[in-house]
XYZ file of C-alpha atoms in Angstrom:
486
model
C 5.457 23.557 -19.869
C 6.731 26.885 -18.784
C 9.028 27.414 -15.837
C 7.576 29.682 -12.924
C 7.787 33.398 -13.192
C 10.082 35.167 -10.962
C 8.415 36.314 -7.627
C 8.531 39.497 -5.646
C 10.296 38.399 -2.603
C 7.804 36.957 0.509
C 5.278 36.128 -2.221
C 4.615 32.335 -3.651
C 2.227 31.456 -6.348
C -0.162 29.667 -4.855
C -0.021 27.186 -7.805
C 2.687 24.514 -8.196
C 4.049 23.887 -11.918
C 3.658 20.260 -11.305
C 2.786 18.457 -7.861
C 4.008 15.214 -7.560
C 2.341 12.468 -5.738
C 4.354 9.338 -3.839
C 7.651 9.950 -2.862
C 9.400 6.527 -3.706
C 12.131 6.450 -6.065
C 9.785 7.409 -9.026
C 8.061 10.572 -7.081
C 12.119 11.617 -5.686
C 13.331 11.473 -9.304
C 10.643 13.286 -10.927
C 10.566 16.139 -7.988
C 14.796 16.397 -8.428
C 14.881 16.801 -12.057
C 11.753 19.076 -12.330
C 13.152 21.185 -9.661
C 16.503 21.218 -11.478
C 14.758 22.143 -14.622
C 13.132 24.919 -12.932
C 10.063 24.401 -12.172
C 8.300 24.665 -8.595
C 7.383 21.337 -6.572
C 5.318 20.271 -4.581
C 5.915 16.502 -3.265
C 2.840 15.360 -2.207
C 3.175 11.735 0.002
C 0.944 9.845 2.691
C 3.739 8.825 3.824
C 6.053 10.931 7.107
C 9.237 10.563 5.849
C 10.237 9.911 2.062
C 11.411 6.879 0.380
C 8.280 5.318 0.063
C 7.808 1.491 0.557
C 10.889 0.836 -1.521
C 13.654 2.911 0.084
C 11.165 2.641 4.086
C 14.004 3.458 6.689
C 13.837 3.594 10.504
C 13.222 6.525 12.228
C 16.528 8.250 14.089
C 14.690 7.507 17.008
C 15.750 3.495 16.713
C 19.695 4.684 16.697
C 20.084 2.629 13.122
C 23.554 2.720 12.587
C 24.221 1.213 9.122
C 20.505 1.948 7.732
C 21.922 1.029 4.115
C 22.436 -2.866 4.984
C 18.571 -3.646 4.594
C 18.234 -1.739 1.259
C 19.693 -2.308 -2.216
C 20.611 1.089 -3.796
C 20.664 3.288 -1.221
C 22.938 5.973 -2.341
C 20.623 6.526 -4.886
C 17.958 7.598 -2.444
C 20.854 9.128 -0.113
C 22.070 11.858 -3.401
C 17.974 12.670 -4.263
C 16.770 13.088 -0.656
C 19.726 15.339 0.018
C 19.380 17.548 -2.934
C 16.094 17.762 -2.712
C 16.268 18.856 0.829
C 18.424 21.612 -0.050
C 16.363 22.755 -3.391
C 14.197 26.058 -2.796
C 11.872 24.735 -5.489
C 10.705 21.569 -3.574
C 7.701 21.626 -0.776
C 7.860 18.490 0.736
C 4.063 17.531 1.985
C 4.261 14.833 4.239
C 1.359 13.282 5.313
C -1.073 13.874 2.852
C -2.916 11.189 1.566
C -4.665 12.564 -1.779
C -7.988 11.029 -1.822
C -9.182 12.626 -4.994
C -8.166 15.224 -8.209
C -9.746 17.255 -10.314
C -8.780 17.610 -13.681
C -7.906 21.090 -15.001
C -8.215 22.896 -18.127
C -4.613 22.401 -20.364
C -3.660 26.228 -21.586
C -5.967 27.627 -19.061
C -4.514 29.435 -15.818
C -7.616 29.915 -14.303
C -8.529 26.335 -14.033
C -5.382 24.163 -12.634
C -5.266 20.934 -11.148
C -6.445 20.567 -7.387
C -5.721 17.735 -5.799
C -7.816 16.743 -2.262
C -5.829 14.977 0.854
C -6.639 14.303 4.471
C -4.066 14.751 6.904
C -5.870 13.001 10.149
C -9.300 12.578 11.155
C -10.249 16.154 12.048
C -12.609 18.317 9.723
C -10.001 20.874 9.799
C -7.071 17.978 8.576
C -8.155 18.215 4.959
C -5.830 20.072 2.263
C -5.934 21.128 -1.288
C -2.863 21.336 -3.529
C -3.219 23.180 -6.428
C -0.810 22.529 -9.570
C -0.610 22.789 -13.106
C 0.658 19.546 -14.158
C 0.724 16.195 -12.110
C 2.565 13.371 -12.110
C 1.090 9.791 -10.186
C 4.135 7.608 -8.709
C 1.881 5.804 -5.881
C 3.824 2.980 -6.297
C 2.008 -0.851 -6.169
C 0.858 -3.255 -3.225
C 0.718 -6.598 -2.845
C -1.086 -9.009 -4.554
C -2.916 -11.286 -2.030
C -3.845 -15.170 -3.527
C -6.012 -16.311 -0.123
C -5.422 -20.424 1.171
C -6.363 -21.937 4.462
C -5.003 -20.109 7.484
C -3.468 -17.463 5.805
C -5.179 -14.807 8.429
C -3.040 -16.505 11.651
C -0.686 -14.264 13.483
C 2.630 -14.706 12.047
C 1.512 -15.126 8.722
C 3.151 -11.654 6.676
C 3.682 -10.296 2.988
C 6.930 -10.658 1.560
C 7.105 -6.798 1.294
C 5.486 -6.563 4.765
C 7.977 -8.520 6.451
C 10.425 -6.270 4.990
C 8.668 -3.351 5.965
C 9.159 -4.687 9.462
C 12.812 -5.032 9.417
C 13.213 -1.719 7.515
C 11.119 0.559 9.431
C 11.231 -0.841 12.836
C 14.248 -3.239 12.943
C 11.982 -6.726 14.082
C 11.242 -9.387 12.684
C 8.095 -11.364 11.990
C 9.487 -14.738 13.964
C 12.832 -16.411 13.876
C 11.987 -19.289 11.616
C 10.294 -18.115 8.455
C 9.181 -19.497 5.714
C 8.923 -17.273 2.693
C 6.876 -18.441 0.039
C 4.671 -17.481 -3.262
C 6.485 -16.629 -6.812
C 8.645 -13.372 -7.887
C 11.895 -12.222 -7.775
C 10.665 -10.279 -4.036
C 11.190 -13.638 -2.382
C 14.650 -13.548 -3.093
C 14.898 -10.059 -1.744
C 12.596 -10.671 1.304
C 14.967 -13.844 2.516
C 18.541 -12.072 1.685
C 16.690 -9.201 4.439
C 15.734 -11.555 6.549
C 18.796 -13.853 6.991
C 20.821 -11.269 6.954
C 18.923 -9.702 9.792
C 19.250 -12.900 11.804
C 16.687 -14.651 10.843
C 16.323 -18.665 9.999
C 14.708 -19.509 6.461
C 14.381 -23.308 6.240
C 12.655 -22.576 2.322
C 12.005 -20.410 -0.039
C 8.904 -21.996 -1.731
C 8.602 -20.564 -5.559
C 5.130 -21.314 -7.360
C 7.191 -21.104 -10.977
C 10.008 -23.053 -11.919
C 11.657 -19.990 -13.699
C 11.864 -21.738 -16.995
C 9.559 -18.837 -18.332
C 13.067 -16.446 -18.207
C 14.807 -19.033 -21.031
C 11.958 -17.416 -23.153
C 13.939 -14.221 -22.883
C 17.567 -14.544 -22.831
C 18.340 -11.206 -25.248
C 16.362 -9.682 -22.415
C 18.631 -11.450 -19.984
C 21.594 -10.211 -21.633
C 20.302 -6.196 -21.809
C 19.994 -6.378 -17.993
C 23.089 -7.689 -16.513
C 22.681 -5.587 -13.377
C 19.719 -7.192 -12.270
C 21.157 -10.534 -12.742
C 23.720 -9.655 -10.327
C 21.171 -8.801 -7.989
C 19.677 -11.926 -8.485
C 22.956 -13.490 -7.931
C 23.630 -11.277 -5.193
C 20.794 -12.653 -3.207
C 21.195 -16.265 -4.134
C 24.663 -16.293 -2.803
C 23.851 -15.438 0.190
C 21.372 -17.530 0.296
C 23.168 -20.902 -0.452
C 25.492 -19.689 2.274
C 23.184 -19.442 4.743
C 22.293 -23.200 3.154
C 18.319 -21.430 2.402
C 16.417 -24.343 0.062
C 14.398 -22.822 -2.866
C 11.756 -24.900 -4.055
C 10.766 -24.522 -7.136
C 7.141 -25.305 -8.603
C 5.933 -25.628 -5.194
C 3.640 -23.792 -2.531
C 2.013 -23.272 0.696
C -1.507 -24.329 0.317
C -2.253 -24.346 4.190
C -0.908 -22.471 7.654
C -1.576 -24.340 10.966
C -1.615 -23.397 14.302
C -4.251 -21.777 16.922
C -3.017 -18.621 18.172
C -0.081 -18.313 15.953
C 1.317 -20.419 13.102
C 2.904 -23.185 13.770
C 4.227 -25.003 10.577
C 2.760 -25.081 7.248
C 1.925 -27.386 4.053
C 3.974 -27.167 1.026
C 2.609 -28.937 -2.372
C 4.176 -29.458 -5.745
C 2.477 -27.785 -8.023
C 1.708 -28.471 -12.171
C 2.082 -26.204 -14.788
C -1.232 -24.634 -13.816
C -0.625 -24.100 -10.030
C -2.935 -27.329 -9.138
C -1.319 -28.977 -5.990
C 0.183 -32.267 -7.175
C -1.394 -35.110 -4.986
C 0.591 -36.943 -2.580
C 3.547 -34.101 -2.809
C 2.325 -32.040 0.116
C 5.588 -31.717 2.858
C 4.858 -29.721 6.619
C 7.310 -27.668 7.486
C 8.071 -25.949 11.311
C 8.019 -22.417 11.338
C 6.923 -19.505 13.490
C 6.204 -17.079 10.712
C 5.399 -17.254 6.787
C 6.161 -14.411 4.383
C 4.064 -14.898 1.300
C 3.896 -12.775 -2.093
C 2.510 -13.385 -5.209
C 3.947 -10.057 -6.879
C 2.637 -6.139 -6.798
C -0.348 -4.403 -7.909
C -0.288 -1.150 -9.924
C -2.175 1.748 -7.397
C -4.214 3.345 -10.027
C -7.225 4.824 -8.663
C -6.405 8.143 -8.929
C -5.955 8.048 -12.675
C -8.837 5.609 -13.513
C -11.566 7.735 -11.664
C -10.543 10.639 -13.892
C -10.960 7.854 -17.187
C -7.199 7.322 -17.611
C -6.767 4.411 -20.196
C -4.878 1.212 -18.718
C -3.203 -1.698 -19.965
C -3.033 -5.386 -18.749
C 0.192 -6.737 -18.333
C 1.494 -10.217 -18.827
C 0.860 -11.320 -15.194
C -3.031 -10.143 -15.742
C -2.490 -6.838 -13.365
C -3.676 -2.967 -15.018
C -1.535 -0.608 -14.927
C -1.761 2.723 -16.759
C -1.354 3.455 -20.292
C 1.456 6.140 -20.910
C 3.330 7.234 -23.735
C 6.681 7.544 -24.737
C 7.625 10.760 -22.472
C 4.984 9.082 -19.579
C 1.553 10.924 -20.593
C -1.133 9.204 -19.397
C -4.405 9.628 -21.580
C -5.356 12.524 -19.377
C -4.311 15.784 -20.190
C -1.749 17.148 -18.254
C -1.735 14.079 -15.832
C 1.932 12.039 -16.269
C 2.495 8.787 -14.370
C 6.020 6.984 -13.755
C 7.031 4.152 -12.021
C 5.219 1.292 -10.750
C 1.745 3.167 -11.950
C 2.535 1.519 -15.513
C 3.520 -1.569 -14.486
C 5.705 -3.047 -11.359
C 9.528 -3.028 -13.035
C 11.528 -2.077 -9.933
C 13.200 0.674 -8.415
C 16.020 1.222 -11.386
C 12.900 1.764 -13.928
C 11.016 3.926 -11.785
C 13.908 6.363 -11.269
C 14.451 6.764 -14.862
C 10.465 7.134 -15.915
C 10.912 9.967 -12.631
C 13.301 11.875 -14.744
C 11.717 11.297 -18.075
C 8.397 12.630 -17.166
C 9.879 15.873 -15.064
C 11.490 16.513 -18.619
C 8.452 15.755 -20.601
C 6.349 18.503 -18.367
C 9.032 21.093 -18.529
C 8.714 20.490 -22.148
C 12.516 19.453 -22.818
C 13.810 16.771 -24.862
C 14.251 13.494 -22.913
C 17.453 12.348 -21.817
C 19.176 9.727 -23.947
C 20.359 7.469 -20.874
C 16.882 7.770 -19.493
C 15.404 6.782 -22.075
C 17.493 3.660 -22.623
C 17.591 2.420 -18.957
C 13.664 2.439 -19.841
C 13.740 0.639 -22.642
C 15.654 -1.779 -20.777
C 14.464 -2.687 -17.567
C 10.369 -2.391 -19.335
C 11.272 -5.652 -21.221
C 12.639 -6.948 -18.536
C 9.436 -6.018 -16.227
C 7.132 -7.868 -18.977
C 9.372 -10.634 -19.230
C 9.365 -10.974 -15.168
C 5.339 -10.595 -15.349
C 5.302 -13.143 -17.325
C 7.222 -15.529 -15.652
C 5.254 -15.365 -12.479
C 1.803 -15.001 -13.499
C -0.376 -16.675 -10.927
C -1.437 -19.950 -12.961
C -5.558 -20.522 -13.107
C -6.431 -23.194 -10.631
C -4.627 -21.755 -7.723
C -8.231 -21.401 -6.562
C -8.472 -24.702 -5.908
C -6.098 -24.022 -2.673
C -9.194 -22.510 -0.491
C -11.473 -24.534 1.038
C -14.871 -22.983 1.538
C -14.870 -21.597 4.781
C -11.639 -19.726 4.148
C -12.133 -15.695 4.301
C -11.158 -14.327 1.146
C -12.400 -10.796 2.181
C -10.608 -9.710 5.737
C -11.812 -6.569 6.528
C -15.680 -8.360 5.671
C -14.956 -11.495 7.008
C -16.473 -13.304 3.931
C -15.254 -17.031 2.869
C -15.064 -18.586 -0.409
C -18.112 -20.774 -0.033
C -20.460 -17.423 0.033
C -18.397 -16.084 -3.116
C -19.001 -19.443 -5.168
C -22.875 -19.412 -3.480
C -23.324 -16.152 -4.779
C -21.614 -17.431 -9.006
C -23.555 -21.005 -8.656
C -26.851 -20.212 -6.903
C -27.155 -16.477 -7.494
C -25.560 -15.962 -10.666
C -23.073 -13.341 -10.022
C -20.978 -13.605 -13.249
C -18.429 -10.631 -12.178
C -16.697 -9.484 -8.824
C -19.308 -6.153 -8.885
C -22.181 -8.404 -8.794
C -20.007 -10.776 -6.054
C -19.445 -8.155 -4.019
C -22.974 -6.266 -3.715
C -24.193 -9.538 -2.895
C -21.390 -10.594 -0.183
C -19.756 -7.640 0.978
C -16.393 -8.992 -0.127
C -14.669 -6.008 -1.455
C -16.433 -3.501 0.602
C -14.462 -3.106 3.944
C -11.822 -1.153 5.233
C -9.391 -1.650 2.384
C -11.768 -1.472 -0.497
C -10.588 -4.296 -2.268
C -7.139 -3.588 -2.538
C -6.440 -6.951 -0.707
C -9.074 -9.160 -1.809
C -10.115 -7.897 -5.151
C -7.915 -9.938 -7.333
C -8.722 -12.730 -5.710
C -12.664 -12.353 -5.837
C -12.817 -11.547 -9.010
C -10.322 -15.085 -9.756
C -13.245 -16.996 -8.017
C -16.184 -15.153 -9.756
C -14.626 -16.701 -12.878
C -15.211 -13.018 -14.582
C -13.253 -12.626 -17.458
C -10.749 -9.411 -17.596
C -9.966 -10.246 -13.429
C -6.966 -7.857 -13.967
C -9.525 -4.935 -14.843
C -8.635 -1.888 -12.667
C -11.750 -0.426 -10.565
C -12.765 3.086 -10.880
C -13.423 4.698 -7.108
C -14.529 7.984 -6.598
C -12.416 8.211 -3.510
C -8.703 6.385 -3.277
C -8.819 5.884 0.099
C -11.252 6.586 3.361
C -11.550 9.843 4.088
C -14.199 11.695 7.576
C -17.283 13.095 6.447
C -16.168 15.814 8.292
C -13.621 16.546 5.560
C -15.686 15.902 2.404
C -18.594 18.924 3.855
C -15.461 21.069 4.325
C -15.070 24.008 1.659
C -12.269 23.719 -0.394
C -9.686 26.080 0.753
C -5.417 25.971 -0.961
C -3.082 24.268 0.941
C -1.552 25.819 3.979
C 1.877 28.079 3.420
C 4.768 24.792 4.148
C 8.304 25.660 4.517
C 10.294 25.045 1.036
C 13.685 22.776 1.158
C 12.239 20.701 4.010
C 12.927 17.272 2.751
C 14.856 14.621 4.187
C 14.678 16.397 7.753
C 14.072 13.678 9.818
């Protein structure tokens, strides 16, 4: 694609060569290299200050002095987010959370990309961003696998609990147990006892075995084996037990957890009977991996894949086209492989829609770190009968307050034989969050077959009335070079 024209001084095209949406480490690389490639920017994030959930900082406001501690790779974020904030080619467009796109036309000026956000509640809070190209780095969120209790106070994500430390500088309790399967664990309790905090276990559903599968793999990614070691040595310092094939099925307590239930667990994630252990805590941080966030793509028909731990994520090519024209995606959009991999895919794809040849170490970081991403998915695929953790009256859907009982009702009695047909005859899947926290797990208990499927939404996230009656209008004139100014 064509750089932008030169302008008569005071005057902007009102459309961006590409507009960029999430500004985590995939969304900072891609708006970097496209700007130093030429081409005009706008970075387009729900979030108010970049780094995304990744590199999520606290605001100057908490007087952080050492920021860098709770984050692996910071200088990384430090060299893009002060570049960028310095770059004339770069609007940074905080606070928009892009609820919808329209394609445009490939070739055709007249027709470009607009992309629709809300900025607040108000009728006059929506936006439009119009660009010629677009690239999706939303990132992933957590995959939720529901068991007895697990909607108590004190009861976190693994990424939310680090979200918590990072952003605001608490924590979720003093005693935590961190629990599920992934290498986040490892992260979440290096944050957390680093922070202060007391881990009596980390409680791992796999027993790793699934990396001996993959030692060549292994071997092309030492630096993420010395993460790993990283964290486990301070870990077995701070004398943290990992256990291994194990995990919570069951938080107790009344207003707050209290303790929880650990079980051994068999190769298929069954709870081994008579292994089941209760251990005192005041929090639990609990993970089962991340979630490709799609929606934008696969309400414009944007072809996905399923990776080895069951999850979509989108289909892209070898310089990160989706099968959308003019519509790139990088990152955790095509498949959770950590920050290292989304900064390179960042860079690729800014040099794939300024139409230049991709960069050789780029391109062999990705090569890299994707096997290692499918070899990771694999290794910590949730195993089938982890369903047989919730009891009947446990909520599965939150925001809809709708237990398991009413979801296997509505397969057994009703006949629902898909989580569509579960959900328009429960409500599970239609609150608030639209899924994104219950979904997998509904569509686990409906028995459907292709549970990783991603769902096609005409709107990514909720948006006023107000805003969807309002006549589409460009976005409003921002300051370039604003980045970073916290």
């Amino acid at each position: 694609m064509p750089t932008s024209k030169s302008e008569p001084p005071g005057r902007r095209d009102p459309v961006y060569d590409l507009a960029v949406i999430g500004a985590g480490p995939a969304g900072l690389a891609a708006a970097d290299a496209a700007a130093g490639l030429g081409l005009r920017v706008a970075l387009v994030d729900a979030g108010s200050r970049p780094g995304g959930q990744y590199y999520r900082h606290p605001a100057p406001g908490l007087g952080a002095a050492r920021p860098e501690k709770l984050h692996h790779g910071w200088a990384a974020f430090a060299r893009l987010r002060a570049r960028l904030a310095a770059s004339p080619l770069v609007d940074h467009l905080p606070g928009h959370h892009v609820w919808a796109a329209e394609a445009g036309l490939p070739g055709d000026g007249e027709r470009p990309w607009r992309l629709h956000a809300t900025r607040g509640p108000e009728a006059g809070d929506r936006a439009t961003v119009l660009a010629r190209a677009v690239l999706l780095a939303t990132g992933a969120y957590e995959r939720h696998l529901p068991f007895p209790g697990w909607t108590l106070p004190g009861v976190v994500t693994a990424g939310g609990a680090q979200a918590m430390l990072k952003s605001s500088l608490v924590l979720p309790g003093r005693r935590i147990v961190v629990s599920g399967s992934g290498p986040l664990l490892l992260a979440a309790a290096s944050s957390l006892v680093t922070a202060g905090a007391k881990v009596p276990a980390i409680v791992e559903a796999t027993s790793y075995l699934g990396y001996a599968r993959g030692l060549p793999v292994l071997a092309g990614n030492p630096a993420k084996l010395a993460e790993g070691a990283s964290h486990g040595a301070r870990l077995l310092r701070r004398g943290v037990r990992l256990r291994r094939s194990s995990a919570v099925i069951e938080a107790h307590g009344t207003d707050r957890v209290t303790a929880v239930t650990v079980a051994r667990l068999d190769a298929r994630w069954k709870p081994v009977p008579g292994s089941e252990r209760r251990i005192a805590c005041d929090a639990l941080a609990i993970g089962h991996g991340l979630v490709p966030q799609i929606e934008l793509a696969t309400e414009l028909g944007a072809e996905t894949v399923t990776g080895p731990d069951g999850a979509a994520a989108l289909k892209v090519d070898t310089e990160q086209r989706t099968s959308v024209p003019g519509l790139w995606a990088a990152g955790e959009t095509c498949g959770v492989g950590g920050a290292d991999l989304a900064l390179a895919e960042g860079v690729l794809a800014a040099h794939a829609v300024a139409g230049r040849p991709a960069p050789a170490r780029e391109t062999a970081t990705r090569r890299r770190r994707r096997a290692f991403a499918a070899l990771m998915a694999a290794a910590h695929a949730p195993g089938p009968d982890w369903t047989g953790w919730v009891t009947d009256d446990t909520d599965v859907c939150r925001c809809e307050e709708v237990p398991a009982g009413e979801i296997r009702a509505a397969v057994e009695e009703l006949g629902a034989g898909d989580a569509r047909t579960v959900k328009l005859l429960t409500r599970a899947g239609m609150g608030w969050c639209q899924g994104r926290m219950c979904g997998p797990a509904v569509a686990c208990l409906s028995g459907a077959a292709g549970a990783g499927r991603a769902d096609s939404r005409p709107l990514s996230c909720p948006v006023p009335l107000a805003q969807l009656a309002e006549p589409v209008g460009p976005v409003e004139s921002v300051e370039p070079g604003q980045l970073g100014r916290d």
